[in-house]
PDB file of C-alpha atoms in Angstrom:
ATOM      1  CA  UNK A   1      19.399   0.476  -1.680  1.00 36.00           C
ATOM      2  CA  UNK A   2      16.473  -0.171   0.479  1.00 40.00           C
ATOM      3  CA  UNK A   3      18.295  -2.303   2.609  1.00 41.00           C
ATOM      4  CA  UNK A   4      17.847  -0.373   5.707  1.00 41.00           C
ATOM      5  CA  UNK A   5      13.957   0.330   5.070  1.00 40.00           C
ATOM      6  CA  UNK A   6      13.344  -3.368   5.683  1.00 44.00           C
ATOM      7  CA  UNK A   7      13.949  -3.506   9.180  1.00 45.00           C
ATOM      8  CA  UNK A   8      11.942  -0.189  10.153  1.00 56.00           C
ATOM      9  CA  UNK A   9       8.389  -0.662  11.803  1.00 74.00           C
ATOM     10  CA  UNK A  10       5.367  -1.497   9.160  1.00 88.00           C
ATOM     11  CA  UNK A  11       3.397   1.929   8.371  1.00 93.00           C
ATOM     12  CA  UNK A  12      -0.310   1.478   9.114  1.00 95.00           C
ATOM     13  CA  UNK A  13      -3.320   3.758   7.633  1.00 96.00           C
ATOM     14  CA  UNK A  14      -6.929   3.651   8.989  1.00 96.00           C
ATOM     15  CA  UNK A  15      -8.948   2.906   6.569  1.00 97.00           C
ATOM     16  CA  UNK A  16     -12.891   3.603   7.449  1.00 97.00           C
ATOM     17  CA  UNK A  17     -15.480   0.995   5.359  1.00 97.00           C
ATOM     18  CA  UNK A  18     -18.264   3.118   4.076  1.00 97.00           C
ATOM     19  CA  UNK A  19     -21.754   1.885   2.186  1.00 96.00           C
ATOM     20  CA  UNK A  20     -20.095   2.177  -1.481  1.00 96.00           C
ATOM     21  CA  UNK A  21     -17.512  -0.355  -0.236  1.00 97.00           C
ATOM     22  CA  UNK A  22     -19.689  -2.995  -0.053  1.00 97.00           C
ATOM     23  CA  UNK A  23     -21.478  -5.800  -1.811  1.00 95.00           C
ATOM     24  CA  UNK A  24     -25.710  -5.703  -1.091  1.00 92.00           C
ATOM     25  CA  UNK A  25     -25.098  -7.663   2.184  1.00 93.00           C
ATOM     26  CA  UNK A  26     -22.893  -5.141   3.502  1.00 94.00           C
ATOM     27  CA  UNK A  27     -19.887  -7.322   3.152  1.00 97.00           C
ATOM     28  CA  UNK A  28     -16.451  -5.631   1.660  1.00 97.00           C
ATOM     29  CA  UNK A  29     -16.239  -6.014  -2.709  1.00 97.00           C
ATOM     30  CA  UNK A  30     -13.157  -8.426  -2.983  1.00 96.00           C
ATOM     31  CA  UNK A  31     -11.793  -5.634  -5.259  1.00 97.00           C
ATOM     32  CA  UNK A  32     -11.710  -2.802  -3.031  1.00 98.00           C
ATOM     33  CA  UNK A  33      -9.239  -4.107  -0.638  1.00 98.00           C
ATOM     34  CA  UNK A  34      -6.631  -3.023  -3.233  1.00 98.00           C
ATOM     35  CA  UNK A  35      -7.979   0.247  -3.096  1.00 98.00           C
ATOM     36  CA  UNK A  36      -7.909   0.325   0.547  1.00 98.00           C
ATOM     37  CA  UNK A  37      -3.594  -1.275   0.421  1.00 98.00           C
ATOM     38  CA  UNK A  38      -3.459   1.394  -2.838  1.00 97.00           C
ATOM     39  CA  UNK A  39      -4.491   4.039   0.093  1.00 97.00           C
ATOM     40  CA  UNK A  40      -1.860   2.765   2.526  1.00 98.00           C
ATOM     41  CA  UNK A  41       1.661   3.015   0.233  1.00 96.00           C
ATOM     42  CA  UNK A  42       0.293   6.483  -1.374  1.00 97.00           C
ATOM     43  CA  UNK A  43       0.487   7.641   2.659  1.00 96.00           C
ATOM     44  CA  UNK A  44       3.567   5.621   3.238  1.00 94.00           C
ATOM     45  CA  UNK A  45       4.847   7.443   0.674  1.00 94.00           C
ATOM     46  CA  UNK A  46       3.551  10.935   2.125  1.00 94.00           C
ATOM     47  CA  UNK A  47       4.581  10.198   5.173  1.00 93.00           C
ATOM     48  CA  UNK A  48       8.294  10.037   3.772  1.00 90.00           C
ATOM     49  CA  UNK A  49       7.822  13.070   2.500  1.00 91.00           C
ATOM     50  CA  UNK A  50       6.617  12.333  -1.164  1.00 93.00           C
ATOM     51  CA  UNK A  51       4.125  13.236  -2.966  1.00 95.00           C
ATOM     52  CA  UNK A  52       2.540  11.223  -6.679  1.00 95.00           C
ATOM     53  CA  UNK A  53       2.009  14.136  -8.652  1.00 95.00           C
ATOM     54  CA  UNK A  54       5.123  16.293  -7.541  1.00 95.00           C
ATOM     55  CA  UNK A  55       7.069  12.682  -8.828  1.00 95.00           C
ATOM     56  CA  UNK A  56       5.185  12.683 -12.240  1.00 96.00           C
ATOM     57  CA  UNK A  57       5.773  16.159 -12.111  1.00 96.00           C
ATOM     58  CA  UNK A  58       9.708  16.502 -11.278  1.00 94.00           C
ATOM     59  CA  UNK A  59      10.971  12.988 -12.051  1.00 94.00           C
ATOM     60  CA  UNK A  60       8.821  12.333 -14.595  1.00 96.00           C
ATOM     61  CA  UNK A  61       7.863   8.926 -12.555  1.00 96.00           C
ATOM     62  CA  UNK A  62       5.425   7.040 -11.495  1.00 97.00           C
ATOM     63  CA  UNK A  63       4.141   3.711  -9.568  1.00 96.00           C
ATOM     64  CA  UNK A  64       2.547   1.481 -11.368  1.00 97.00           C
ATOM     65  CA  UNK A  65       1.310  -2.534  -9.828  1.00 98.00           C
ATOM     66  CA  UNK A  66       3.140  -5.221 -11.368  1.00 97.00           C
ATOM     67  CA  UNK A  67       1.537  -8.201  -9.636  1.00 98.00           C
ATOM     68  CA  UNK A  68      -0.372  -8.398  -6.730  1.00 98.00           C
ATOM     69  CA  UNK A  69      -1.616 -11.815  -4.484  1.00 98.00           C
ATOM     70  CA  UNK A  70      -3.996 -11.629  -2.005  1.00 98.00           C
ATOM     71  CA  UNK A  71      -5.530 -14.065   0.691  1.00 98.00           C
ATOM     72  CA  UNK A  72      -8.519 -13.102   1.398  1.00 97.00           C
ATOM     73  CA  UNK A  73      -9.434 -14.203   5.308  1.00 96.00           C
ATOM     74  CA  UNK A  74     -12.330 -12.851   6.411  1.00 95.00           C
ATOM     75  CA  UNK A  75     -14.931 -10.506   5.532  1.00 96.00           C
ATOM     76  CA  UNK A  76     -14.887  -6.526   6.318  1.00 96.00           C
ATOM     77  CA  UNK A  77     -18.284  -5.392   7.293  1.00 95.00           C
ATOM     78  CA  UNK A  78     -19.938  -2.181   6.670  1.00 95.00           C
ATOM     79  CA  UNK A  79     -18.911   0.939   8.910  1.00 94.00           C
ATOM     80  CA  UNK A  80     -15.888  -1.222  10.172  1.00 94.00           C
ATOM     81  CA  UNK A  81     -12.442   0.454  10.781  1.00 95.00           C
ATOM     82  CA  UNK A  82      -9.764  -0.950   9.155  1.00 96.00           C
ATOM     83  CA  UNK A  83      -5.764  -0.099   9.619  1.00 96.00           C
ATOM     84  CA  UNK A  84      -4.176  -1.245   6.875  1.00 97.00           C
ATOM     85  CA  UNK A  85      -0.277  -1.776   6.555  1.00 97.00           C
ATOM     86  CA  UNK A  86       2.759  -1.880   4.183  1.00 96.00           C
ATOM     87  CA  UNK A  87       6.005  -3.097   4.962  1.00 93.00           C
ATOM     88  CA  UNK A  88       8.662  -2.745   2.384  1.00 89.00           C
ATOM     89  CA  UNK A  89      10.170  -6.873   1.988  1.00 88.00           C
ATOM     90  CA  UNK A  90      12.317  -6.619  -1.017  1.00 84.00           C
ATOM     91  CA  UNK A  91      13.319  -4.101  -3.881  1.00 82.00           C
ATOM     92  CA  UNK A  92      15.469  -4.267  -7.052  1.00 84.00           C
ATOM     93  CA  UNK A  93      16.665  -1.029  -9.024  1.00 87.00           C
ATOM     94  CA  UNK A  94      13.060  -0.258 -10.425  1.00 93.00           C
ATOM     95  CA  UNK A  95      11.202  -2.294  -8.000  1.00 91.00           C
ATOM     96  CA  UNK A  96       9.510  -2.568  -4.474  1.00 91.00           C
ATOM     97  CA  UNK A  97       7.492  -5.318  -2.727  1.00 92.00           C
ATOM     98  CA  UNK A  98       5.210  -4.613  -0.471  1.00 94.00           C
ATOM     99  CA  UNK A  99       3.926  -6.856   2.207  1.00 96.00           C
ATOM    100  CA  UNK A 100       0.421  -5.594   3.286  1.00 97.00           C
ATOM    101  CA  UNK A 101      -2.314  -6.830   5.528  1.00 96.00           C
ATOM    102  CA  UNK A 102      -5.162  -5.367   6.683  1.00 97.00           C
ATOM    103  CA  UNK A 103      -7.058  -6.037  10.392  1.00 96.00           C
ATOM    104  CA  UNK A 104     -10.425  -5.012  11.713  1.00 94.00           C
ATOM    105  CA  UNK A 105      -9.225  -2.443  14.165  1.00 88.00           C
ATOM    106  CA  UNK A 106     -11.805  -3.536  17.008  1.00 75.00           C
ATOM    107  CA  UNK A 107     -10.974  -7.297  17.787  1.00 68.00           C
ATOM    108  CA  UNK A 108     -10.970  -9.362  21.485  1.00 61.00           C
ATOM    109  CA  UNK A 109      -9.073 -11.769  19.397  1.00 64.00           C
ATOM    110  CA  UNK A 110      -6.062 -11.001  17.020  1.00 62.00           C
ATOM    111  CA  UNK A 111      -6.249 -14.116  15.581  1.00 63.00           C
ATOM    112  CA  UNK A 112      -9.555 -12.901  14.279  1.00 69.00           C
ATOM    113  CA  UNK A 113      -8.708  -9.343  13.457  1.00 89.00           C
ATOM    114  CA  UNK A 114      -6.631 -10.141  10.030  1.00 94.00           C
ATOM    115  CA  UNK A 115      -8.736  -9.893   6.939  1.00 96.00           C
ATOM    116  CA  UNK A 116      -6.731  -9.949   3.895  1.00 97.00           C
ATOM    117  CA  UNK A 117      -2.896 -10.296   3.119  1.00 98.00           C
ATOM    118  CA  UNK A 118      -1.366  -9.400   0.354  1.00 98.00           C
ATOM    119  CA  UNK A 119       1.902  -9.104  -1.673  1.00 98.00           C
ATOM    120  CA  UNK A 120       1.845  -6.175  -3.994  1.00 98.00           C
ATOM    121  CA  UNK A 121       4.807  -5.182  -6.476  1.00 97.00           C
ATOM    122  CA  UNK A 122       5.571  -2.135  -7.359  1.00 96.00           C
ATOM    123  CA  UNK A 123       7.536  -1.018 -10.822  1.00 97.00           C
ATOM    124  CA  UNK A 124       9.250   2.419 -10.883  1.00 96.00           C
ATOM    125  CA  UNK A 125       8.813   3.845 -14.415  1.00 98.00           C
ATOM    126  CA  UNK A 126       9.198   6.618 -16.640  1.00 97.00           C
ATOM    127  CA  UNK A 127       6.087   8.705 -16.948  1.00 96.00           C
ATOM    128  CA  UNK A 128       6.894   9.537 -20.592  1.00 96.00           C
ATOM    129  CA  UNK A 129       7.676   6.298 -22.129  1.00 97.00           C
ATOM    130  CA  UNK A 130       6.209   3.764 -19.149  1.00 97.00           C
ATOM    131  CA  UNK A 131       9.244   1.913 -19.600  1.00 97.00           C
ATOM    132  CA  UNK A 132      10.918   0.472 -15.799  1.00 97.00           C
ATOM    133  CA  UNK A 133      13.506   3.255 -14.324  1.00 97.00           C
ATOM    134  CA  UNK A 134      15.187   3.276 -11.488  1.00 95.00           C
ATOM    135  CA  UNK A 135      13.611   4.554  -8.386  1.00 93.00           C
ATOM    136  CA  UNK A 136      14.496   8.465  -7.538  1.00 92.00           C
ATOM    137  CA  UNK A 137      17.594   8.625  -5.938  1.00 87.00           C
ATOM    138  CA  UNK A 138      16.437  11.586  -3.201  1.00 80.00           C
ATOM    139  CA  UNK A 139      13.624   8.902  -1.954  1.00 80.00           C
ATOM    140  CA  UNK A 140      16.137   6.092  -1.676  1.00 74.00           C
ATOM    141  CA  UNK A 141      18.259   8.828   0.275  1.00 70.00           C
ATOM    142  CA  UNK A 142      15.403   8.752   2.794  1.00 65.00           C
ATOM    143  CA  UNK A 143      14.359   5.469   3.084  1.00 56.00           C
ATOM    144  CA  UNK A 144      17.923   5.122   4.058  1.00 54.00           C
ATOM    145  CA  UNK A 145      17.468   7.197   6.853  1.00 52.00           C
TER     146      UNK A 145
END
């Protein structure tokens, strides 16, 4: 189980916001700060050691959001720096939630720095028949770790 992953420190990814990544007043489109968490749990990931397409490839899975909630709390700006984090909370056999936030990197005040939360679930499935099945037992093995 992920047990043991839960208490470990909460990855972070710098995420840089560039021109496409904004609305026409050079404010952050609502719907790229998925992209931006989607970034930081595909380098979690590759930071453990894992990458998508050798997954599809070898274990014939893949990650797919279930459900994702967001709070959005302030606005990113153009040519901001982000870091964005995930932080495994909870898993079942096929399953892991994600707790991720993501700050403006340059703040005085921290209070100010966080942007959007969000609470993103992720289903483990089979690549072939998208059905839920249960996460890889080599990357529980080193999330363990």
């Amino acid at each position: 189980n992920l047990s043991d992953f839960l208490n470990m420190e909460t990855f972070s990814w710098p995420v840089r916001v560039y021109y496409g990544d904004t609305d026409n007043g050079g404010v952050v489109y609502y719907a790229n700060y998925l992209k931006f968490m989607e970034r930081a749990r595909t380098e979690w990931l590759r930071h453990l050691g894992f990458e998508q397409d050798e997954l599809v490839r070898n274990e014939s899975v893949i990650f797919a959001v279930r459900s994702a909630k967001i709070d959005y709390m302030r606005p990113a700006l153009f040519n901001d720096l982000l870091h964005v984090s995930a932080k495994v909370t909870a898993h079942g056999r096929a399953s892991i939630t994600f707790a991720q936030e993501v700050v403006r990197a340059a703040t005085a005040d921290p209070q100010q720095s966080v942007l959007c939360l969000g609470e993103i679930k992720i289903a483990c499935l089979d690549a072939k028949t998208m059905r839920p099945t249960p996460i890889p037992v080599r990357l529980l093995a080193e999330l363990k770790q």
